[in-house]
């Protein structure tokens, strides 16, 4: 009879509501843009241009079972399109993917793409740049791929040939077999002259060149804005790099934000907890830049004409930068002869003097 008793039903309902309210509700990640927006706004106000450098996997898209399933959300793509179409904004995406794959996944024409962590760079006009790689690298990498594919053809490991870089993935191998697979793969890498670079659930073989994400970012900035880029633009870098050396290099010339819970804030790295935080920040940038009166399009040099010239100057630029020579910029200008009628473009950022 109680099921027809309104008073009993109401009392039971209220008791259930009290139980539900007592359950701890999941906390949504709180992203305080105020933490960064004030200092970032001040930098943006002081410079006429904004350069936005982003990672892809772990920054714009979340983890996925396979690289091809890590698809860029339409909302994120539209925000990037709006930013890239602004005459005062230049966007560069740097990824461990091949540059062809990166361009396919993002699909925006007015962006600079840097694949293989900067070993391959494609400018908005289609011009291609790559740092010099030893001639024997191609032969060594081909032999490595052949042996890896032969040795692991019967397991769930697979080889991704990305041109100058090869990645050996073992994430789909049963956990009980992973240590055995890892040890065997390391032996094969070293047999062919490569020290395997460990990335999440994979090993990479990379050419032995003095080049990384920070140097690729510096090249993008110099080739886009010229030698005086430090006076012409604010640089914002957002990525998930857990290499503190690279992050410190980036921090020397960019407003740097790392994505994810692994960020070591004790070293002063700014952080966003997840990809939604990145999207929120990009939206804030979009609104901020729309409020500014747009200027004339940034001068874009003829990258094809400079390709050979830049390559010959790289060894000088690397030497100055890596040795921490604070007077390198002035000496580079005095000893570097520019192309006829052109000003030389240096690759590396100036150290503070």
Short mmCIF file of C-alpha atoms in Angstrom, two decimals:
data_model
loop_
_atom_site.label_atom_id
_atom_site.label_comp_id
_atom_site.label_asym_id
_atom_site.label_seq_id
_atom_site.Cartn_x
_atom_site.Cartn_y
_atom_site.Cartn_z
CA UNK A 1 0.00 0.00 0.00
CA UNK A 2 2.97 2.29 0.60
CA UNK A 3 3.54 2.76 -3.12
CA UNK A 4 0.23 4.66 -3.22
CA UNK A 5 1.17 6.76 -0.15
CA UNK A 6 2.20 10.22 -1.42
CA UNK A 7 3.81 11.19 1.89
CA UNK A 8 5.93 8.03 1.96
CA UNK A 9 6.94 8.49 -1.70
CA UNK A 10 7.99 12.12 -1.10
CA UNK A 11 10.04 11.23 1.99
CA UNK A 12 11.81 8.46 0.06
CA UNK A 13 12.50 10.77 -2.86
CA UNK A 14 14.03 13.46 -0.62
CA UNK A 15 16.16 10.85 1.13
CA UNK A 16 17.49 9.69 -2.25
CA UNK A 17 18.29 13.30 -3.22
CA UNK A 18 20.27 13.79 -0.02
CA UNK A 19 22.25 10.65 -0.86
CA UNK A 20 22.98 11.86 -4.39
CA UNK A 21 24.10 15.27 -3.16
CA UNK A 22 26.46 13.62 -0.67
CA UNK A 23 28.39 11.95 -3.52
CA UNK A 24 31.53 13.89 -4.40
CA UNK A 25 31.03 15.37 -7.85
CA UNK A 26 33.90 15.06 -10.36
CA UNK A 27 35.88 18.28 -10.57
CA UNK A 28 36.24 19.76 -14.03
CA UNK A 29 39.70 21.09 -14.82
CA UNK A 30 39.80 24.80 -14.06
CA UNK A 31 41.86 26.89 -16.45
CA UNK A 32 42.72 30.34 -15.24
CA UNK A 33 43.69 32.36 -18.29
CA UNK A 34 44.12 35.33 -15.96
CA UNK A 35 47.28 33.59 -14.75
CA UNK A 36 48.95 34.18 -18.12
CA UNK A 37 46.79 36.67 -20.01
CA UNK A 38 48.04 39.77 -18.19
CA UNK A 39 51.74 39.18 -18.84
CA UNK A 40 51.05 37.86 -22.34
CA UNK A 41 48.86 40.90 -23.11
CA UNK A 42 51.65 43.23 -22.05
CA UNK A 43 54.09 41.51 -24.42
CA UNK A 44 51.56 41.55 -27.27
CA UNK A 45 50.90 45.25 -26.80
CA UNK A 46 54.62 45.96 -27.02
CA UNK A 47 55.05 44.12 -30.36
CA UNK A 48 53.19 44.64 -33.63
CA UNK A 49 53.19 40.94 -34.56
CA UNK A 50 52.37 37.63 -32.87
CA UNK A 51 54.03 34.31 -33.71
CA UNK A 52 52.19 31.25 -32.40
CA UNK A 53 54.19 28.00 -32.35
CA UNK A 54 52.26 24.84 -31.46
CA UNK A 55 52.78 21.14 -31.08
CA UNK A 56 50.24 18.72 -32.56
CA UNK A 57 49.93 15.41 -30.68
CA UNK A 58 49.34 16.11 -27.01
CA UNK A 59 48.77 19.82 -27.68
CA UNK A 60 46.01 20.17 -30.28
CA UNK A 61 44.80 16.54 -30.24
CA UNK A 62 44.65 13.89 -27.54
CA UNK A 63 46.12 10.38 -27.50
CA UNK A 64 44.74 7.86 -29.99
CA UNK A 65 45.32 4.15 -30.75
CA UNK A 66 47.01 5.05 -34.06
CA UNK A 67 48.46 8.32 -35.40
CA UNK A 68 45.77 8.56 -38.09
CA UNK A 69 43.03 8.50 -35.45
CA UNK A 70 44.37 11.62 -33.75
CA UNK A 71 42.10 13.92 -35.78
CA UNK A 72 41.99 17.68 -35.29
CA UNK A 73 38.60 18.90 -34.05
CA UNK A 74 36.71 21.19 -36.45
CA UNK A 75 36.43 23.86 -33.75
CA UNK A 76 40.21 23.92 -33.29
CA UNK A 77 40.80 24.03 -37.05
CA UNK A 78 38.48 27.02 -37.43
CA UNK A 79 40.25 28.92 -34.63
CA UNK A 80 43.62 28.26 -36.27
CA UNK A 81 42.28 29.40 -39.65
CA UNK A 82 41.12 32.70 -38.17
CA UNK A 83 44.45 33.28 -36.44
CA UNK A 84 46.46 32.38 -39.57
CA UNK A 85 44.37 34.72 -41.73
CA UNK A 86 45.21 37.69 -39.49
CA UNK A 87 47.99 39.78 -41.06
CA UNK A 88 49.57 40.29 -37.65
CA UNK A 89 49.76 36.59 -36.77
CA UNK A 90 52.00 33.80 -38.05
CA UNK A 91 51.32 30.20 -37.02
CA UNK A 92 53.77 27.31 -37.05
CA UNK A 93 52.99 23.72 -36.01
CA UNK A 94 55.99 21.57 -35.05
CA UNK A 95 55.47 17.82 -34.72
CA UNK A 96 57.27 14.51 -34.65
CA UNK A 97 55.11 13.44 -37.59
CA UNK A 98 56.39 13.65 -41.14
CA UNK A 99 55.66 17.03 -42.67
CA UNK A 100 53.40 15.44 -45.33
CA UNK A 101 51.31 13.73 -42.66
CA UNK A 102 51.15 16.89 -40.55
CA UNK A 103 49.89 18.99 -43.45
CA UNK A 104 47.27 16.37 -44.23
CA UNK A 105 46.01 16.21 -40.64
CA UNK A 106 45.77 20.00 -40.18
CA UNK A 107 44.85 21.11 -43.71
CA UNK A 108 45.33 24.88 -43.39
CA UNK A 109 47.26 26.66 -46.16
CA UNK A 110 48.51 29.76 -44.35
CA UNK A 111 50.48 27.83 -41.72
CA UNK A 112 54.16 26.85 -41.59
CA UNK A 113 54.57 23.11 -40.94
CA UNK A 114 57.68 21.63 -39.33
CA UNK A 115 57.70 17.83 -39.45
CA UNK A 116 60.04 15.36 -37.77
CA UNK A 117 60.56 17.88 -34.95
CA UNK A 118 61.80 20.49 -37.42
CA UNK A 119 63.92 18.38 -39.78
CA UNK A 120 61.44 19.17 -42.59
CA UNK A 121 59.87 22.62 -42.89
CA UNK A 122 57.24 23.72 -45.42
CA UNK A 123 56.35 27.41 -45.63
CA UNK A 124 52.89 28.76 -46.52
CA UNK A 125 54.04 29.37 -50.11
CA UNK A 126 55.09 25.70 -50.43
CA UNK A 127 58.85 26.32 -50.21
CA UNK A 128 60.71 23.49 -48.46
CA UNK A 129 63.69 23.68 -46.11
CA UNK A 130 65.68 20.97 -44.32
CA UNK A 131 68.98 21.16 -42.44
CA UNK A 132 71.84 19.24 -44.10
CA UNK A 133 71.90 15.52 -43.24
CA UNK A 134 74.99 13.28 -43.69
CA UNK A 135 74.96 11.47 -47.04
CA UNK A 136 75.31 8.02 -45.46
CA UNK A 137 72.18 8.54 -43.33
CA UNK A 138 69.78 7.48 -46.09
CA UNK A 139 71.64 4.19 -46.63
CA UNK A 140 71.80 3.43 -42.91
CA UNK A 141 68.12 4.22 -42.37
CA UNK A 142 67.09 2.00 -45.29
CA UNK A 143 69.00 -0.97 -43.86
CA UNK A 144 67.53 -0.36 -40.42
CA UNK A 145 63.96 -0.34 -41.76
CA UNK A 146 64.53 -3.58 -43.67
CA UNK A 147 65.85 -5.46 -40.64
CA UNK A 148 63.19 -4.13 -38.26
CA UNK A 149 60.40 -5.13 -40.65
CA UNK A 150 61.91 -8.59 -41.14
CA UNK A 151 62.59 -9.24 -37.46
CA UNK A 152 59.20 -8.10 -36.15
CA UNK A 153 56.92 -9.14 -39.00
CA UNK A 154 55.07 -11.68 -36.83
CA UNK A 155 54.24 -9.45 -33.87
CA UNK A 156 52.14 -6.34 -33.41
CA UNK A 157 55.11 -3.94 -33.55
CA UNK A 158 55.37 -1.79 -36.66
CA UNK A 159 57.81 0.52 -38.40
CA UNK A 160 56.92 4.07 -39.47
CA UNK A 161 59.27 5.41 -42.14
CA UNK A 162 59.12 9.22 -42.03
CA UNK A 163 61.98 9.98 -44.40
CA UNK A 164 64.93 11.23 -42.33
CA UNK A 165 63.41 9.66 -39.19
CA UNK A 166 62.22 6.12 -38.53
CA UNK A 167 59.94 5.24 -35.61
CA UNK A 168 59.58 1.71 -34.25
CA UNK A 169 56.21 1.38 -32.44
CA UNK A 170 55.59 -1.36 -29.89
CA UNK A 171 52.51 -0.01 -28.06
CA UNK A 172 50.27 -2.75 -29.52
CA UNK A 173 52.61 -5.58 -28.47
CA UNK A 174 51.24 -7.63 -25.53
CA UNK A 175 52.69 -6.28 -22.27
CA UNK A 176 54.34 -9.59 -21.43
CA UNK A 177 56.41 -9.38 -24.63
CA UNK A 178 57.28 -5.69 -24.63
CA UNK A 179 60.58 -5.92 -22.70
CA UNK A 180 61.87 -8.64 -25.04
CA UNK A 181 60.84 -6.63 -28.10
CA UNK A 182 62.44 -3.48 -26.70
CA UNK A 183 65.79 -5.16 -26.01
CA UNK A 184 65.91 -6.72 -29.47
CA UNK A 185 64.99 -3.44 -31.14
CA UNK A 186 67.73 -1.56 -29.28
CA UNK A 187 70.28 -4.11 -30.49
CA UNK A 188 69.16 -3.65 -34.10
CA UNK A 189 69.23 0.16 -33.84
CA UNK A 190 72.78 0.12 -32.48
CA UNK A 191 73.90 -2.45 -35.05
CA UNK A 192 73.07 0.07 -37.79
CA UNK A 193 74.75 2.99 -36.04
CA UNK A 194 71.75 4.61 -34.31
CA UNK A 195 71.30 5.31 -30.63
CA UNK A 196 67.54 4.80 -30.21
CA UNK A 197 65.70 7.88 -28.98
CA UNK A 198 62.90 6.81 -26.66
CA UNK A 199 59.47 8.34 -27.19
CA UNK A 200 56.16 7.08 -25.72
CA UNK A 201 55.90 3.34 -26.56
CA UNK A 202 58.38 3.71 -29.43
CA UNK A 203 62.02 4.20 -30.45
CA UNK A 204 63.25 6.65 -33.06
CA UNK A 205 66.32 6.74 -35.29
CA UNK A 206 67.27 10.30 -36.12
CA UNK A 207 70.12 11.79 -38.17
CA UNK A 208 73.12 13.02 -36.20
CA UNK A 209 72.60 16.73 -36.80
CA UNK A 210 72.62 19.60 -34.33
CA UNK A 211 68.96 20.46 -34.74
CA UNK A 212 65.91 20.37 -32.49
CA UNK A 213 62.50 21.97 -31.95
CA UNK A 214 64.00 25.17 -30.54
CA UNK A 215 66.30 25.64 -33.53
CA UNK A 216 63.43 24.92 -35.93
CA UNK A 217 61.33 27.54 -34.13
CA UNK A 218 64.17 30.06 -34.39
CA UNK A 219 64.49 29.34 -38.12
CA UNK A 220 60.73 29.91 -38.58
CA UNK A 221 60.95 33.25 -36.77
CA UNK A 222 63.99 34.49 -38.69
CA UNK A 223 62.67 33.40 -42.07
CA UNK A 224 59.27 34.99 -41.40
CA UNK A 225 60.26 38.27 -39.71
CA UNK A 226 63.93 38.75 -40.56
CA UNK A 227 66.95 39.32 -38.34
CA UNK A 228 65.14 41.87 -36.17
CA UNK A 229 62.31 39.49 -35.25
CA UNK A 230 62.89 40.08 -31.52
CA UNK A 231 61.73 43.68 -31.96
CA UNK A 232 58.91 42.83 -34.35
CA UNK A 233 56.93 40.03 -32.71
CA UNK A 234 55.80 38.37 -29.53
CA UNK A 235 56.49 34.63 -29.62
CA UNK A 236 54.12 32.17 -27.94
CA UNK A 237 55.04 28.50 -27.77
CA UNK A 238 52.53 25.86 -26.60
CA UNK A 239 53.64 22.23 -26.59
CA UNK A 240 53.91 19.01 -24.62
CA UNK A 241 57.68 18.61 -24.78
CA UNK A 242 59.06 17.01 -21.63
CA UNK A 243 62.67 17.71 -22.60
CA UNK A 244 63.72 20.41 -20.13
CA UNK A 245 66.77 21.39 -22.23
CA UNK A 246 64.59 22.17 -25.26
CA UNK A 247 62.03 23.91 -23.07
CA UNK A 248 64.71 26.12 -21.53
CA UNK A 249 65.99 26.98 -25.02
CA UNK A 250 62.46 27.91 -26.10
CA UNK A 251 61.94 29.92 -22.93
CA UNK A 252 64.95 32.08 -23.81
CA UNK A 253 63.00 33.72 -26.66
CA UNK A 254 59.33 32.73 -26.28
CA UNK A 255 56.42 32.97 -23.86
CA UNK A 256 56.40 29.22 -23.21
CA UNK A 257 53.49 27.10 -22.01
CA UNK A 258 53.68 23.33 -21.65
CA UNK A 259 50.64 21.08 -21.75
CA UNK A 260 49.99 18.17 -19.41
CA UNK A 261 50.44 17.07 -15.84
CA UNK A 262 54.11 16.15 -16.32
CA UNK A 263 55.24 19.79 -16.43
CA UNK A 264 58.01 20.59 -13.96
CA UNK A 265 56.79 23.88 -12.53
CA UNK A 266 59.74 24.02 -10.16
CA UNK A 267 61.79 25.14 -13.18
CA UNK A 268 59.39 27.99 -13.84
CA UNK A 269 57.56 26.39 -16.76
CA UNK A 270 54.04 27.72 -17.27
CA UNK A 271 51.46 25.02 -17.86
CA UNK A 272 47.98 24.19 -19.07
CA UNK A 273 46.50 20.95 -17.72
CA UNK A 274 44.97 19.63 -20.93
CA UNK A 275 43.99 20.24 -24.55
CA UNK A 276 40.82 22.11 -23.59
CA UNK A 277 43.07 24.66 -21.91
CA UNK A 278 44.94 25.10 -25.20
CA UNK A 279 41.68 25.65 -27.09
CA UNK A 280 40.54 28.22 -24.52
CA UNK A 281 43.83 30.08 -24.85
CA UNK A 282 43.62 30.06 -28.67
CA UNK A 283 40.09 31.50 -28.43
CA UNK A 284 41.42 34.23 -26.14
CA UNK A 285 44.18 35.00 -28.68
CA UNK A 286 41.62 35.12 -31.48
CA UNK A 287 39.51 37.70 -29.62
CA UNK A 288 42.57 39.66 -28.55
CA UNK A 289 43.94 39.93 -32.09
CA UNK A 290 40.53 40.85 -33.55
CA UNK A 291 40.48 43.87 -31.23
CA UNK A 292 43.74 45.16 -32.73
CA UNK A 293 43.72 47.09 -36.02
CA UNK A 294 45.33 44.84 -38.65
CA UNK A 295 48.50 45.99 -40.37
CA UNK A 296 49.84 45.23 -43.81
CA UNK A 297 50.85 41.60 -44.49
CA UNK A 298 54.25 40.56 -43.12
CA UNK A 299 57.07 40.63 -45.68
CA UNK A 300 57.75 37.05 -46.77
CA UNK A 301 61.21 36.44 -48.29
CA UNK A 302 61.78 34.19 -51.30
CA UNK A 303 62.58 30.98 -49.40
CA UNK A 304 63.64 29.08 -52.50
CA UNK A 305 66.29 31.71 -53.30
CA UNK A 306 67.65 31.52 -49.77
CA UNK A 307 67.70 27.73 -49.34
CA UNK A 308 71.30 27.19 -50.44
CA UNK A 309 72.48 30.38 -48.78
CA UNK A 310 70.91 29.45 -45.45
CA UNK A 311 72.39 25.96 -45.51
CA UNK A 312 75.94 27.30 -45.89
CA UNK A 313 75.46 29.67 -42.96
CA UNK A 314 74.02 27.09 -40.55
CA UNK A 315 77.34 25.82 -39.21
CA UNK A 316 78.37 29.37 -38.27
CA UNK A 317 75.03 30.11 -36.61
CA UNK A 318 75.01 26.82 -34.69
CA UNK A 319 78.57 27.34 -33.45
CA UNK A 320 77.83 30.84 -32.16
CA UNK A 321 74.56 29.86 -30.51
CA UNK A 322 75.74 26.65 -28.86
CA UNK A 323 78.90 28.26 -27.51
CA UNK A 324 76.81 30.93 -25.81
CA UNK A 325 78.72 33.69 -27.60
CA UNK A 326 76.75 36.84 -26.79
CA UNK A 327 78.62 38.87 -29.40
CA UNK A 328 77.90 36.40 -32.18
CA UNK A 329 75.18 38.44 -33.83
CA UNK A 330 77.42 41.42 -34.52
CA UNK A 331 80.29 39.28 -35.79
CA UNK A 332 77.94 37.23 -37.99
CA UNK A 333 76.71 40.42 -39.60
CA UNK A 334 80.23 41.67 -40.24
CA UNK A 335 81.63 38.43 -41.68
CA UNK A 336 78.54 37.21 -43.55
CA UNK A 337 78.09 38.42 -47.11
CA UNK A 338 74.47 38.62 -48.07
CA UNK A 339 72.89 37.60 -51.34
CA UNK A 340 72.93 40.42 -53.91
CA UNK A 341 70.51 43.12 -52.91
CA UNK A 342 69.34 41.15 -49.87
CA UNK A 343 69.95 41.22 -46.12
CA UNK A 344 71.30 38.02 -44.58
CA UNK A 345 68.95 35.89 -42.53
CA UNK A 346 70.47 34.26 -39.45
CA UNK A 347 68.93 31.08 -38.10
CA UNK A 348 69.37 31.25 -34.37
CA UNK A 349 67.91 33.62 -31.77
CA UNK A 350 70.10 36.29 -30.25
CA UNK A 351 71.13 35.78 -26.67
CA UNK A 352 70.40 38.74 -24.39
CA UNK A 353 73.30 41.15 -24.27
#
